[in-house]
Amino acid sequence: MSKLLGISILNNVPALMAYVDCDERYLFNNNAYKDWYGVDPLSIRGQTIRSVVGDRNYTRLKPFIERVLAGEPILYEESLITATGPRYVQGSYSPDRAEDGTIRGFFVLVSDISERHRLELRLKESEARFAGAFQSAGIGMAIVSPEGRILQVNPALCIMLGYTEAEFDTLSFQDITHPDDLAADLRSFKDMLAGTRVAYTMEKRYIHKDRHEIHAILNVSLVRDFDGAPLHVVAQVQNITDRKIAEDRLFREHELSQVTLRSIGDAVITTDVKGAVTSLNPAAENMIGWLSEEAKGRPLHELFTIVSRNDDAIFSFPRPQEIEEERFVLHGSGWQAANTMLVRRDGVAIPIEETAAPIRDRLGEVVGHVLVFHDVTKQRTLTAQMAYLAHHDTLTDLPNRILFKTRLEQAIAQTRHSGASVAVLFGDLDRLKLTNDTLGHGAGDQLLKEAASRLRACVRDSDMVSRWAGDEFGILLPNVTDASVVATVAQRAITSIAEAFHLAGVDQPVNVGISFGISLYPHDGRDSDTLMQAADVALYEVKRNGRGSYQFFSRGMNDRARERTRIEAMLRQAVRTESFELHYQPRMDLSSRKAVGVEALVRLRNRDELIAPSRFIRIAEETGLIMPIGWWVIERVCQQLKSWAGTDLGGLTVALNVSPVQARREDFYPSLLAMTAKYGVHPSQIELEITESTLVEPGPSITACMNLLKDAGFAMSLDDFGTGYSSFSYLNRLPIDTLKIDRSFIHDVASPQGAVVVDAMLALGKALGKKVVAEGVETQEQLDWLMDKGCEEAQGYFFCPPLAPDELATTLQVRALLQSRASSMDAGS
Ligand code: C2E
Ligand code: MG
Ligand code: MG
């Protein structure tokens, strides 16, 4: 019974059970063979394994069969083909030994473990998949022990926190968590371990290996073992540092813009696309008289009106529903006019300046508009003031040259067809500089103001008096029908200015004069520039020919002006290339007929042409070029004296003409001393000629300078004596050795009047104890007359013209030779 029961059980288990002898033939098998191999279980006994399981299965099992028959118990897993398809099996072969130990056969137990195998495969696969995902995940991942030790990390986490995998082995998550975030993390971690939650998510900060903060989102989940005990924790860490920084920046920018908007003086209004107000800043609230809250959502036209200042046209905003995106505001008619007024809620209008622009989102879509205005009341007043200042002289309040020019152009335009003229009078105050220098700038300013009002009084209201520069004034007479009227105005102005000025704080009356150059439209020019230039040229001529009068422009003046320009260009060039030459004219002692000195006279060399100083000295003085020229002359004279030393010409003194422009400079005296020292020339070898006109307006400095020069040993002479109206007492005070009578007087000695004048000059020289030299002696008669009157020295073509240095040397030697021969003949006779 029990045996039967045992067999029944064996037959009913799903596993294959059998006993096989050493010939691989079944001696016993259960019924499961039917299911597995589709054979009648009863027919199997005595059959070989191969015949029952088939060749393919047998090949796989053969190695196990051989081994079990060799006495080894076998446990294997293999995949077999059965009647119901492939099965994954676990087989066990146990050897059966006889008493003597020999193998009699073996027991077979084969169970189908396909299901378990499949599960195992799936598990392996999912583990592999997890490992792959873990390794290649873009976010950081870690497996952490329940104690917090980091068991495994993926490369992303290594990169994120700067540690290598090996370094992580020694770390716990507590070590890499920002101290401020640790408590919260630990709390959640504990709760999870305790089972009150299965996972948690938090935003926290890690500390990178190089100590900077990493912002992250942490996802933690717990993995439990079979018994439900915590096995490990999987942590996913997403780096959000960049996002955090961007958010912070955005926040700061937003804060900043809010603070800016609140504090700037400009009114800022924003609207949505349709023009409905979305915000006003405080300045806007103040300016338009609406609070931001009440204004919100309203269309702009309800809040204020914009009026164009030019035509008072009221600009009304389009109704919201009419607004077409960007066309609103930006292209709205009148909206962008600069000269606009804003009419506030209370009806008050304020001048404003505004700009408007669309607000766009990231994609460039217009999402609204921003309007910015500011109150320009102050600026507009200021601009008006500036405009006035730009066109007026602050001292005299007269229009300036710019406004003069504009008015002149208007006058020209108006008279173009009427046949009338326009007159430009360009005036220059004489001796303003002297007033400034001697009485101070306060006095000079007073004088200018007074002169301005006197000039204004000389013309009609429709005429314009303007100040062009320091001492320059312009008078514009539009609509002149008779040129004599112009002359009358000029004369009236001259007379008026010639009257003494009584200045506050100045005891003595001050006398100045004015000269005018006049040009007429259309006669002298057809545009403002030409006319103003012509007046300038005419003024220059007036000043050349003595001051205090006026002159109309003429074509000849233009020729002279052109000549002046030509010479100026030539001079500039000559200064660069040192194209000057010095000629020397002897000065004769009349009793001995010997040269006692020579006068150095400069010439300008322009190719073959030798240009006389009368044509360029004045221009050189006006342009300042006299400075380099003057110093060139001085240096050349010193060189000449040095080279003459020890020759027949060694005893000659050289007279130098010094321009007042040069002599007035403070450094003249020391520089001159330095120059003579450089060439080893003694000051007594040099005589300095100063023209009398230099002394007509002497500053205190020139007299002082002359005294210094005199003390240093230079001889001093007054050139062109008689042309400058120096007073007797004044002459007496100056340290002058010699008076050189201008050649124009010598020319006239033949006439009775001329003779009287020169006679007086000679007497004056004698009275003052000065030596007198007659210049420009050309004839025997002149010489005889001069000798008769006791004149001691003379210069002139009669004796010798100015000569180049080598000619001079030969001429003087020949003279000396002839003279000594004559005297020896005299002695012999
Ligand atoms: P100045 O100093 O009175 O010189 C005398 C001028 O009279 C010289 O003219 C000379 O050539 C000329 N002259 C001499 N004898 C006679 C004569 O018998 N008849 C006539 N008609 N003229 C005679 P130049 O060389 O043309 O010089 C003219 C002026 O130029 C000089 O007058 C002087 O004021 C100025 N000048 C000449 N050289 C210099 C210089 O190196 N520096 C400065 N600052 N001025 C100079
Ligand atoms: Mg001279
Ligand atoms: Mg002279």
Short mmCIF file of C-alpha atoms and ligand atoms in Angstrom, two decimals, residues 689 719-720 740 742 775, ligand 3:
data_model
loop_
_atom_site.label_atom_id
_atom_site.label_comp_id
_atom_site.label_asym_id
_atom_site.label_seq_id
_atom_site.Cartn_x
_atom_site.Cartn_y
_atom_site.Cartn_z
CA GLU A 689 67.92 151.48 -32.45
CA ASP A 719 65.45 155.94 -34.81
CA ASP A 720 63.25 157.91 -37.19
CA LYS A 740 68.67 159.68 -35.75
CA ASP A 742 64.47 160.62 -40.15
CA GLU A 775 69.81 159.77 -42.01
MG MG B 3 65.66 155.56 -39.53
#
